[in-house]
Amino acid sequence: MVFWDEVFEDVAAEFPQVETESLLVDRACMDFVRWPEDFDVVVASNLFADILSDIAAVVTGSMGLAPSANINPDKVHPSLFEPVHGAAFDIMGKGIANPIATVSAVAMMLDHLGEADAAARVDAAVARCLEERRVLTADLGGSASTSQMGDEAARLVVAG
Amino acid sequence: MLGLRYLRATGSAVLRAKHHSTGSSGDVQRVTLIKGDGIGPEISEAVINIFKAAKVPVAWDCVSVAPVRTPDGHVTVPEEVIHSMQKNKIGLKGPLETQVGKGAVSLNLTLRRVFNLYANVRPCVSLEGYKTGYDGVNLVTIRENTEGEYSGIEHEARMALNRVPQFTSHSMQVVEGVVQSIKLITKTASERVARFAFEYASTHGRRKVTAVHKSNIMRRADGLFLACCSQVAANYPQITYSDMYLDTACLNLVQDPSQFDVLVMPNLYGDILSDLCAGLVGGLGLTPSGNIGADGVAIFEAVHGTAPDIAGEDKANPTALLLSAVMMLRHMGFQEHAQKVEGAILKTIREAKMLTGDLGGSALCSQYTQEIINNLG
C-alpha cells in the first residue's frame, strides 16, 4: 500500500478522460532532462515538486520564462502569482531582465480569475514573441531590453 | 586522449580497499558475480567475454540472490552470497527485480544492509560520441546509502481518546489518511560518508566537494548532516568545500552541470540527484555505480532496470555493467586492464559503427560486445 499512489488513483478514477501515469521521482528527474516534451501535468508531494519544478523551470530554456502560481483553490484566501526566478540583484537596474516570467504569471492569474480568453491571448502573445525571435532579452540570446520585450509582448496581445 | 576526463572521474588510485587476496592462484582475483534478473544474465555474459578477451585476471564466482526466509521469518539473501562476498570482498551485480508496494523486501536494500554498503558512488561523465543536451559533465555523486529518508520507519498517525495525536500503539485510534515517515540522520553515518567523499576527492585529484541539503527546512536532520561535512572538510584544506540547497543544486545541474565536481548528500537526495546526473549524460544504460561498505567490501553494479520486455532477445546494452566492472577493476588496483577495457568501450561508442538500439544503432548485444573485443587492440 503506497499512500500517495492510492490517493492519486482514487482521484484519477473521477476523471476517466484524463490519461495518467505514475513515476518514481528519480526516474522523473531523469526523464525531465532527457525528454521533457513527454510531460504534460505533473503532480507531486512537497519535496519532490520543489525539486521537479526547479528542474522544469530551467529545462524550458530559461529561468526568465517560468511563471508560478500558489493557489488557494477554495478562494477563501488570496492566491499568489509570481515568476519562479529570484531577485537577481546582479542585474538589477540594468534593464536587461526578461519580463516574460512575470507576464506569464499574470496570464495564470487571469485564468484563475475566470478570464480564460484574456489569459489565452497573453499566452499566445508570449508564444509568438518567442517564436519570432526578433525581440529577445539576453538570457534568450537576444539584445532587447526589459521594456522592449515587454512592449513587444503587449503589442502582440493587442494585435492578436 | 580517449576518455581522459572519464578516467579522471572513475578514478585511478580509487577507493583503495584494504583488499587481501585469500590465496587464489597467482594474480587472479576472485569476484562474486550476481548476474541478476531480466537482461542481467546476457549483459553479464558480455562482461565475462570481454574480460576474457582482454585477459583480465579476474575469476567469477556466480551466486544467486533469490531471497530466502530465515527461521524467524525474515527475508534475506542466501548464505552462499554472504560467504562469497566475505571471502572475495568485491562483487559485480546486474539488475534485480524490485516489487513495489507488494510487501516484498527489496533485494537491493537487503544487500545494502547485510554488507553495510554505506556510500553509493556514481561518476557521470559526458561520453564522446553520445551527444546529449548537456556538455562537459564530469562529476561524481556520493550518496549516503544506509539511513535518511529510507530508514523504513513509517506509521499511521494515531489519536488518543482526548484527541491529542500520539505515536505509540496502545489504546489508540488510527487517524484515517495520515501517515508519517521518519527521516533518520545520525552523526556516525553522516561523518562516515563525508569522510569517504573527501578521501575519494583526494585520491582522485578532484578539487571540490559540495554538500547538498535542505537544512533551511529540515533544520536538525540536514543541519546535522551539514555540520558533519564541515567538520570533515576542515581536515582537507586542499579541497574546496561548499554547500548548496537541493533545489538550487538541481537547477544548477540542469543549467550548467560542468560547474560541479564531487557532490555528497543524504540518501533521498542522492537517489534523485544520481539519476538526474545519469540523465544528463545519457541515462542509466550508460552509468556505472559502486557501493562501498565496511570491511573492504565493495559491490559494483548496473543501476538500470531488468528490462523484462527485451530480456533474452540479445538487444540489451551492457555498457552500464561494463563501466561498473571497469570501476571495479580500478578499485582492485588493475589500472592497466581497466584502461584497456574502458578504452575499447569508449572507442566503440565514439566510432558509432556498431551500437545497440538505445544508443541509436541496430546492433545486437552480442555484436556490440564483439565490436568492443575487436577494439581491445
XYZ file of N, CA and C in Angstrom, chain A residues 1-5 7 24-36 47-64 84-85, chain B residues 100-103 130 134 149-150 156 176-179 214 217-218 246-248 250-252 254-255 268-269 271-272 274-276 278-280 282-285 358:
234
model
N 0.843 -1.195 0.000
C 0.000 0.000 0.000
C 0.878 1.245 0.000
N 0.869 1.956 -1.087
C 1.595 3.207 -1.154
C 0.567 4.319 -1.107
N 0.587 5.054 -0.055
C -0.447 6.036 0.250
C -0.666 7.035 -0.885
N 0.419 7.590 -1.357
C 0.342 8.610 -2.415
C -0.351 8.028 -3.650
N 0.076 6.825 -4.056
C -0.494 6.199 -5.241
C -1.980 5.921 -5.061
N -4.200 7.520 -3.187
C -4.960 8.765 -3.289
C -5.027 9.222 -4.741
N 8.382 7.007 -10.414
C 9.217 7.262 -9.250
C 9.988 8.555 -9.507
N 10.243 9.308 -8.458
C 10.786 10.654 -8.620
C 12.175 10.675 -9.248
N 12.996 9.648 -8.959
C 14.340 9.673 -9.541
C 14.242 9.476 -11.053
N 13.341 8.605 -11.451
C 13.109 8.384 -12.862
C 12.535 9.638 -13.520
N 11.644 10.307 -12.798
C 11.032 11.527 -13.331
C 12.094 12.590 -13.593
N 13.025 12.736 -12.670
C 14.099 13.731 -12.850
C 14.902 13.419 -14.090
N 15.207 12.159 -14.259
C 15.995 11.742 -15.404
C 15.234 12.037 -16.699
N 13.943 11.691 -16.705
C 13.145 11.904 -17.901
C 12.922 13.386 -18.169
N 12.846 14.187 -17.125
C 12.705 15.638 -17.305
C 13.887 16.187 -18.091
N 15.082 15.699 -17.803
C 16.233 16.258 -18.514
C 16.437 15.628 -19.883
N 15.911 14.419 -20.065
C 16.120 13.763 -21.348
C 14.984 14.023 -22.325
N 13.754 13.870 -21.866
C 12.596 14.010 -22.756
C 11.510 14.842 -22.117
N 11.791 16.114 -21.827
C 10.805 16.942 -21.123
C 9.499 17.106 -21.904
N 8.348 17.949 -1.244
C 9.786 17.962 -1.543
C 10.042 17.616 -3.003
N 9.350 16.615 -3.489
C 9.587 16.174 -4.870
C 9.218 17.264 -5.867
N 8.118 17.959 -5.604
C 7.709 19.013 -6.529
C 8.625 20.221 -6.410
N 9.184 20.447 -5.242
C 10.189 21.506 -5.064
C 11.329 21.259 -6.047
N 11.788 20.025 -6.065
C 12.892 19.650 -6.949
C 12.454 19.713 -8.416
N 11.356 19.052 -8.744
C 10.932 18.940 -10.142
C 10.585 20.293 -10.754
N 9.973 21.167 -9.974
C 9.579 22.462 -10.541
C 10.801 23.307 -10.859
N 11.859 23.181 -10.052
C 13.082 23.928 -10.350
C 13.769 23.382 -11.595
N 13.761 22.070 -11.740
C 14.345 21.480 -12.947
C 13.552 21.922 -14.167
N 12.233 21.862 -14.048
C 11.367 22.213 -15.176
C 11.577 23.653 -15.612
N 11.768 24.540 -14.652
C 11.944 25.955 -14.978
C 13.153 26.165 -15.888
N 14.180 25.379 -15.680
C 15.399 25.553 -16.471
C 15.347 24.787 -17.780
N 14.745 23.629 -17.733
C 14.681 22.783 -18.923
C 13.921 23.468 -20.057
N 12.975 24.338 -19.724
C 12.213 25.029 -20.761
C 13.032 26.101 -21.449
N 14.230 26.345 -20.981
C 15.109 27.235 -21.727
C 15.671 28.381 -20.917
N 14.919 28.898 -20.027
C 15.451 29.986 -19.220
C 14.590 30.208 -17.995
N 15.241 30.541 -16.909
C 14.505 30.911 -15.707
C 13.681 32.164 -15.963
N 14.082 32.920 -16.964
C 13.381 34.150 -17.276
C 11.992 33.931 -17.855
N 9.166 32.338 -11.209
C 9.942 31.356 -10.460
C 11.297 31.929 -10.052
N 11.854 32.783 -10.902
C 13.207 33.287 -10.643
C 13.259 34.200 -9.425
N 7.366 -3.272 -6.152
C 6.951 -2.074 -5.412
C 5.625 -2.305 -4.707
N 5.593 -1.984 -3.439
C 4.320 -1.955 -2.731
C 3.615 -3.273 -2.586
N 4.308 -4.394 -2.780
C 3.600 -5.664 -2.613
C 4.025 -6.350 -1.320
N 4.714 -5.610 -0.460
C 5.121 -6.176 0.811
C 6.420 -6.942 0.750
N 28.300 10.193 -27.852
C 26.904 10.079 -27.480
C 26.454 11.439 -26.971
N 23.497 18.203 -22.783
C 24.364 18.773 -21.756
C 25.818 18.405 -22.033
N 15.970 9.186 4.599
C 14.547 9.016 4.343
C 14.181 7.563 4.065
N 15.192 6.725 3.929
C 14.939 5.336 3.577
C 15.112 4.394 4.756
N 1.031 4.958 10.699
C -0.171 5.787 10.583
C -0.293 6.563 11.882
N -7.458 8.189 10.108
C -7.541 7.844 8.692
C -6.815 8.854 7.820
N -6.031 8.340 6.882
C -5.451 9.219 5.878
C -4.319 10.096 6.365
N -3.662 9.725 7.449
C -2.496 10.492 7.887
C -1.362 9.513 8.176
N -0.305 9.603 7.406
C 0.844 8.736 7.676
C 2.072 9.600 7.952
N 18.836 20.337 2.579
C 17.783 21.341 2.742
C 17.679 21.680 4.221
N 14.950 23.776 5.776
C 13.658 23.175 6.082
C 13.797 22.093 7.155
N 14.703 21.158 6.909
C 14.932 20.081 7.884
C 16.133 20.479 8.716
N 19.272 21.749 -2.092
C 18.936 20.713 -3.050
C 18.277 21.246 -4.308
N 17.282 22.129 -4.166
C 16.570 22.609 -5.355
C 17.488 23.491 -6.199
N 18.319 24.274 -5.523
C 19.286 25.098 -6.250
C 20.273 24.208 -6.996
N 19.728 21.215 -8.156
C 19.050 20.639 -9.318
C 19.001 21.646 -10.453
N 18.639 22.840 -10.106
C 18.544 23.920 -11.070
C 19.897 24.139 -11.740
N 20.934 24.256 -10.936
C 22.274 24.493 -11.477
C 22.785 23.321 -12.302
N 21.034 21.446 -14.142
C 20.381 21.470 -15.440
C 20.829 22.676 -16.267
N 21.223 23.721 -15.588
C 21.658 24.923 -16.299
C 23.100 24.795 -16.784
N 17.986 10.197 0.181
C 16.972 10.518 -0.827
C 17.486 11.479 -1.886
N 18.172 12.514 -1.430
C 18.690 13.497 -2.392
C 19.680 12.809 -3.329
N 19.667 9.659 -4.180
C 18.892 8.811 -5.082
C 18.440 9.635 -6.273
N 17.881 10.792 -5.984
C 17.346 11.647 -7.029
C 18.455 12.257 -7.872
N 21.569 11.395 -8.300
C 22.398 10.480 -9.080
C 21.677 10.085 -10.365
N 20.354 9.943 -10.292
C 19.606 9.637 -11.501
C 19.523 10.847 -12.421
N 19.336 12.011 -11.837
C 19.302 13.250 -12.628
C 20.596 13.389 -13.409
N 22.711 11.033 -14.180
C 22.781 9.987 -15.202
C 22.017 10.439 -16.434
N 20.899 11.107 -16.219
C 20.098 11.622 -17.328
C 20.866 12.636 -18.154
N 21.698 13.431 -17.496
C 22.454 14.454 -18.217
C 23.425 13.838 -19.221
N 23.126 10.643 -20.515
C 22.547 9.663 -21.415
C 21.732 8.571 -20.771
N 21.585 8.602 -19.453
C 20.684 7.637 -18.834
C 21.375 6.483 -18.133
N 20.558 5.658 -17.521
C 21.088 4.590 -16.683
C 21.796 3.502 -17.477
N 21.502 3.433 -18.757
C 22.153 2.417 -19.578
C 23.627 2.675 -19.781
N 19.274 1.354 -28.061
C 19.100 2.511 -27.181
C 20.144 3.582 -27.434
